[in-house]
Amino acid sequence: MQLQASPQTYLTWTGDGLVLGLTEDSLPLTDRLAELNSRLSGLLQELIDEAEFTGKEGSTAVIRVGGAVRKLGLVGLGKGDGLTSDRLRRGAAAAARLAKKEKCTGLALSFPTLGEDLGLTAQALAEGVTLALHQDTRFKSEDREAAQPSPGPVDLLDLAGQEQGLATAEAICYGVILARELVSAPANVVTPAQMAATALEIAQSHGLAVEILEQEQCESLGMGAYLGVAKASDLPPKFIHLTYRPPGIPSRRLAIVGKGLTFDSGGLNIKGGGSGIEMMKVDMGGAATTLGAAQAIAQLKPRAEVHFISAVTENMISGRALRPGDILTASNGKTIEVNNTDAEGRLTLADALVYACRLEPDVVVDLATLTGACVIALGEEIAGLWTPEDRLAEALLSAADGAGESLWRMPLRSSYREGLKSHVADMKNTGPRPGGSITAALFLQDFVAKGVAWAHLDIAGTVWSDKGRGSDPAGATGFGVRTLVRWISAGAPA
Ligand code: BES
Ligand code: MN
Ligand code: ZN
């Protein structure tokens, strides 16, 4: 799909589908909109009346016009005050879905601007359209995309010269789409080797440094926790480390760490019926987001140095499987009694965090589909955020807000650390069921070096959307790419 920043207005544009984004303040029709209405012989007003369209957020209406424009659509953006990037993004997504449903070939969007900021306006609209129209037909024998084509080209009206905003949107969206496609592909396709191949491909096409550590190298680094999980699989583990180095002296050094379980059976504490085991291909969602963000960052070239790290493997059962009660030694020397083999993500992250901290970054952010407890606490739309640093929390919350992704800060209640005490080792990997996402975060904190600011995002709920929401179609969401890119582009404040 081709997006262009167009100098045309809705008074001059001709083509198949025209969609206007209207706030509640755009009605009754005045000025240019009144003029459009009279040129359309009153059809715009007729549509507003018939559909009882008030500009309410999320409402849509459509009418056949014929002539210079075949279909005219309206998308409500809510109150005129305090229009945000996210409301524009969701409005543009609704416009794109409407145009697709109406089988529009060409499409033009005319939306209000974010004050004077035409660049951010173009970026938000382009993101909404691109993210909403992405459709994954890789595993269909018939090409549904051909049967139900997306509208294109898409003209963003009144936005001449805003190509920079479109380029930014494109880099971000392709990062999100990469993450979505890695998550939605099944575990027999996206294996640890396939994740490593994807990292190599990103590095080659976008000029990042890359290192894939094989099992032997991880052994010599003493990554006993990660390798303990990897043992039962017939597929070799792959530890991924991509590096983006900015031109000039880096403003900061960052590490992004993603949980990369290409499948999580639970291990010998196997997931039973009703546990959603058939969805556990999503358990590499953190790593997928890490790769998607790496691809976007390589193109956007911010001033920070960024390391993208993931200890990829699968959690399987076999004669070599980890036994409940086994004791593992992580690469920082800590010993862990594995009282539950289904709490495997934190074991792989332990060694990934130790590795990341040895790079001496200013900040480490990890993303993980870590706990069902977080899904119970916050549902599908909100990811949990844990960090001891108030400024980092604020910066991530604000980046997420602008990106249209929701985070909620959760407590690192240190007294709950008691729940991880072991009689035989330094710690257990699992605490009691209540507060399960908090003890998981506390476990991770033990593997973060002093002096490194750290934040943990539990994305178990947000990695997938059954029905779709905002600019996300149903399925994998690529959650986190947009927040990370925004935070890093803003200088990664912490
Ligand atoms: N991968 C799961 C968490 C998960 C749940 C991801 C739902 C996506 C959707 C994780 O490895 C897991 O199994 N966690 C256990 C931890 C428990 C054993 C302490 C859980 O949440 O039940
Ligand atoms: Mn598990
Ligand atoms: Zn898992």
GROMACS .gro file of C-alpha atoms in nm, residues 89-273:
model
  185
   89ARG     CA    1  -0.417   0.709   1.481
   90ARG     CA    2  -0.733   0.526   1.585
   91GLY     CA    3  -0.947   0.750   1.363
   92ALA     CA    4  -0.727   0.682   1.061
   93ALA     CA    5  -0.743   0.309   1.138
   94ALA     CA    6  -1.123   0.328   1.144
   95ALA     CA    7  -1.117   0.518   0.812
   96ALA     CA    8  -0.896   0.254   0.652
   97ARG     CA    9  -1.121  -0.030   0.773
   98LEU     CA   10  -1.427   0.154   0.642
   99ALA     CA   11  -1.266   0.207   0.301
  100LYS     CA   12  -1.166  -0.157   0.283
  101LYS     CA   13  -1.517  -0.270   0.369
  102GLU     CA   14  -1.656  -0.037   0.100
  103LYS     CA   15  -1.405  -0.186  -0.148
  104CYS     CA   16  -1.247   0.149  -0.220
  105THR     CA   17  -0.952   0.137  -0.456
  106GLY     CA   18  -0.807   0.486  -0.412
  107LEU     CA   19  -0.853   0.656  -0.074
  108ALA     CA   20  -0.805   1.006   0.064
  109LEU     CA   21  -0.811   1.105   0.432
  110SER     CA   22  -0.882   1.457   0.548
  111PHE     CA   23  -0.829   1.492   0.923
  112PRO     CA   24  -0.774   1.783   1.162
  113THR     CA   25  -0.412   1.850   1.257
  114LEU     CA   26  -0.234   1.830   1.593
  115GLY     CA   27  -0.206   2.207   1.628
  116GLU     CA   28   0.075   2.324   1.403
  117ASP     CA   29   0.252   1.990   1.405
  118LEU     CA   30   0.190   1.861   1.055
  119GLY     CA   31   0.476   1.610   1.078
  120LEU     CA   32   0.328   1.431   1.383
  121THR     CA   33  -0.017   1.451   1.223
  122ALA     CA   34   0.105   1.278   0.907
  123GLN     CA   35   0.290   1.019   1.117
  124ALA     CA   36  -0.015   0.936   1.330
  125LEU     CA   37  -0.246   0.904   1.029
  126ALA     CA   38   0.003   0.691   0.837
  127GLU     CA   39   0.051   0.462   1.138
  128GLY     CA   40  -0.323   0.416   1.181
  129VAL     CA   41  -0.376   0.325   0.815
  130THR     CA   42  -0.073   0.097   0.784
  131LEU     CA   43  -0.132  -0.090   1.111
  132ALA     CA   44  -0.503  -0.138   1.049
  133LEU     CA   45  -0.466  -0.268   0.694
  134HIS     CA   46  -0.193  -0.521   0.772
  135GLN     CA   47  -0.329  -0.865   0.705
  136ASP     CA   48  -0.136  -1.187   0.753
  137THR     CA   49  -0.228  -1.442   0.485
  138ARG     CA   50   0.097  -1.640   0.492
  139PHE     CA   51  -0.069  -1.958   0.613
  140LYS     CA   52  -0.379  -1.948   0.392
  141SER     CA   53  -0.370  -2.163   0.080
  142GLU     CA   54  -0.577  -1.900  -0.097
  143ASP     CA   55  -0.451  -1.546  -0.107
  144ARG     CA   56  -0.725  -1.363   0.081
  145GLU     CA   57  -0.549  -1.032   0.026
  146ALA     CA   58  -0.610  -1.074  -0.348
  147ALA     CA   59  -0.976  -1.158  -0.283
  148GLN     CA   60  -1.023  -0.864  -0.046
  149PRO     CA   61  -0.768  -0.600  -0.148
  150SER     CA   62  -0.666  -0.307   0.070
  151PRO     CA   63  -0.739   0.041  -0.058
  152GLY     CA   64  -0.443   0.213  -0.222
  153PRO     CA   65  -0.285   0.449  -0.297
  154VAL     CA   66  -0.382   0.647   0.015
  155ASP     CA   67  -0.357   1.027  -0.002
  156LEU     CA   68  -0.325   1.226   0.322
  157LEU     CA   69  -0.483   1.557   0.223
  158ASP     CA   70  -0.350   1.901   0.318
  159LEU     CA   71  -0.019   1.751   0.425
  160ALA     CA   72   0.214   1.843   0.139
  161GLY     CA   73   0.581   1.816   0.230
  162GLN     CA   74   0.531   1.586   0.532
  163GLU     CA   75   0.727   1.295   0.382
  164GLN     CA   76   0.947   1.280   0.694
  165GLY     CA   77   0.643   1.197   0.908
  166LEU     CA   78   0.546   0.922   0.662
  167ALA     CA   79   0.897   0.776   0.663
  168THR     CA   80   0.901   0.764   1.045
  169ALA     CA   81   0.560   0.595   1.045
  170GLU     CA   82   0.677   0.343   0.788
  171ALA     CA   83   0.986   0.244   0.989
  172ILE     CA   84   0.779   0.201   1.305
  173CYS     CA   85   0.495   0.012   1.135
  174TYR     CA   86   0.725  -0.234   0.959
  175GLY     CA   87   0.881  -0.300   1.298
  176VAL     CA   88   0.536  -0.366   1.447
  177ILE     CA   89   0.442  -0.586   1.151
  178LEU     CA   90   0.764  -0.786   1.181
  179ALA     CA   91   0.685  -0.846   1.549
  180ARG     CA   92   0.324  -0.943   1.473
  181GLU     CA   93   0.429  -1.190   1.203
  182LEU     CA   94   0.690  -1.354   1.424
  183VAL     CA   95   0.431  -1.397   1.700
  184SER     CA   96   0.147  -1.520   1.482
  185ALA     CA   97   0.357  -1.779   1.300
  186PRO     CA   98   0.338  -2.116   1.474
  187ALA     CA   99   0.618  -2.273   1.674
  188ASN     CA  100   0.697  -2.523   1.396
  189VAL     CA  101   0.785  -2.228   1.173
  190VAL     CA  102   0.932  -1.973   1.414
  191THR     CA  103   1.194  -2.190   1.583
  192PRO     CA  104   1.496  -2.058   1.772
  193ALA     CA  105   1.699  -2.096   1.449
  194GLN     CA  106   1.436  -1.898   1.261
  195MET     CA  107   1.451  -1.619   1.520
  196ALA     CA  108   1.831  -1.611   1.479
  197ALA     CA  109   1.796  -1.604   1.099
  198THR     CA  110   1.556  -1.309   1.131
  199ALA     CA  111   1.807  -1.124   1.350
  200LEU     CA  112   2.082  -1.185   1.093
  201GLU     CA  113   1.858  -1.061   0.816
  202ILE     CA  114   1.771  -0.740   1.005
  203ALA     CA  115   2.140  -0.684   1.076
  204GLN     CA  116   2.235  -0.731   0.712
  205SER     CA  117   1.962  -0.519   0.560
  206HIS     CA  118   1.981  -0.235   0.811
  207GLY     CA  119   2.347  -0.223   0.910
  208LEU     CA  120   2.339  -0.351   1.270
  209ALA     CA  121   2.610  -0.557   1.436
  210VAL     CA  122   2.491  -0.905   1.527
  211GLU     CA  123   2.616  -1.194   1.733
  212ILE     CA  124   2.438  -1.527   1.772
  213LEU     CA  125   2.578  -1.721   2.067
  214GLU     CA  126   2.549  -2.098   2.024
  215GLN     CA  127   2.494  -2.343   2.308
  216GLU     CA  128   2.869  -2.399   2.371
  217GLN     CA  129   2.932  -2.027   2.402
  218CYS     CA  130   2.642  -1.993   2.645
  219GLU     CA  131   2.789  -2.285   2.842
  220SER     CA  132   3.123  -2.113   2.870
  221LEU     CA  133   2.947  -1.800   2.992
  222GLY     CA  134   2.788  -2.015   3.262
  223MET     CA  135   2.429  -1.955   3.153
  224GLY     CA  136   2.295  -2.249   3.353
  225ALA     CA  137   1.946  -2.108   3.404
  226TYR     CA  138   1.882  -2.047   3.033
  227LEU     CA  139   2.042  -2.375   2.929
  228GLY     CA  140   1.847  -2.564   3.195
  229VAL     CA  141   1.526  -2.462   3.017
  230ALA     CA  142   1.674  -2.530   2.672
  231LYS     CA  143   1.791  -2.885   2.758
  232ALA     CA  144   1.474  -3.076   2.674
  233SER     CA  145   1.431  -2.933   2.326
  234ASP     CA  146   1.555  -3.106   2.014
  235LEU     CA  147   1.619  -2.761   1.867
  236PRO     CA  148   1.944  -2.583   1.956
  237PRO     CA  149   1.908  -2.264   2.161
  238LYS     CA  150   2.010  -1.933   2.001
  239PHE     CA  151   2.119  -1.634   2.210
  240ILE     CA  152   2.066  -1.320   2.000
  241HIS     CA  153   2.255  -0.994   2.044
  242LEU     CA  154   2.198  -0.713   1.792
  243THR     CA  155   2.369  -0.377   1.835
  244TYR     CA  156   2.274  -0.037   1.697
  245ARG     CA  157   2.554   0.220   1.719
  246PRO     CA  158   2.461   0.579   1.639
  247PRO     CA  159   2.677   0.805   1.427
  248GLY     CA  160   2.898   1.007   1.665
  249ILE     CA  161   2.922   0.966   2.041
  250PRO     CA  162   2.618   0.788   2.188
  251SER     CA  163   2.399   1.000   2.416
  252ARG     CA  164   2.316   0.694   2.628
  253ARG     CA  165   2.366   0.319   2.626
  254LEU     CA  166   2.054   0.103   2.642
  255ALA     CA  167   1.973  -0.266   2.644
  256ILE     CA  168   1.637  -0.412   2.546
  257VAL     CA  169   1.587  -0.772   2.655
  258GLY     CA  170   1.301  -0.988   2.523
  259LYS     CA  171   1.170  -1.323   2.650
  260GLY     CA  172   1.208  -1.563   2.359
  261LEU     CA  173   1.026  -1.892   2.422
  262THR     CA  174   0.923  -2.008   2.074
  263PHE     CA  175   0.693  -2.253   2.254
  264ASP     CA  176   0.608  -2.304   2.619
  265SER     CA  177   0.462  -2.646   2.698
  266GLY     CA  178   0.521  -2.586   3.069
  267GLY     CA  179   0.789  -2.855   3.078
  268LEU     CA  180   0.725  -3.140   3.325
  269ASN     CA  181   0.482  -2.906   3.507
  270ILE     CA  182   0.302  -2.938   3.177
  271LYS     CA  183   0.020  -2.701   3.090
  272GLY     CA  184  -0.308  -2.890   3.110
  273GLY     CA  185  -0.637  -2.850   2.929
   0.00000   0.00000   0.00000
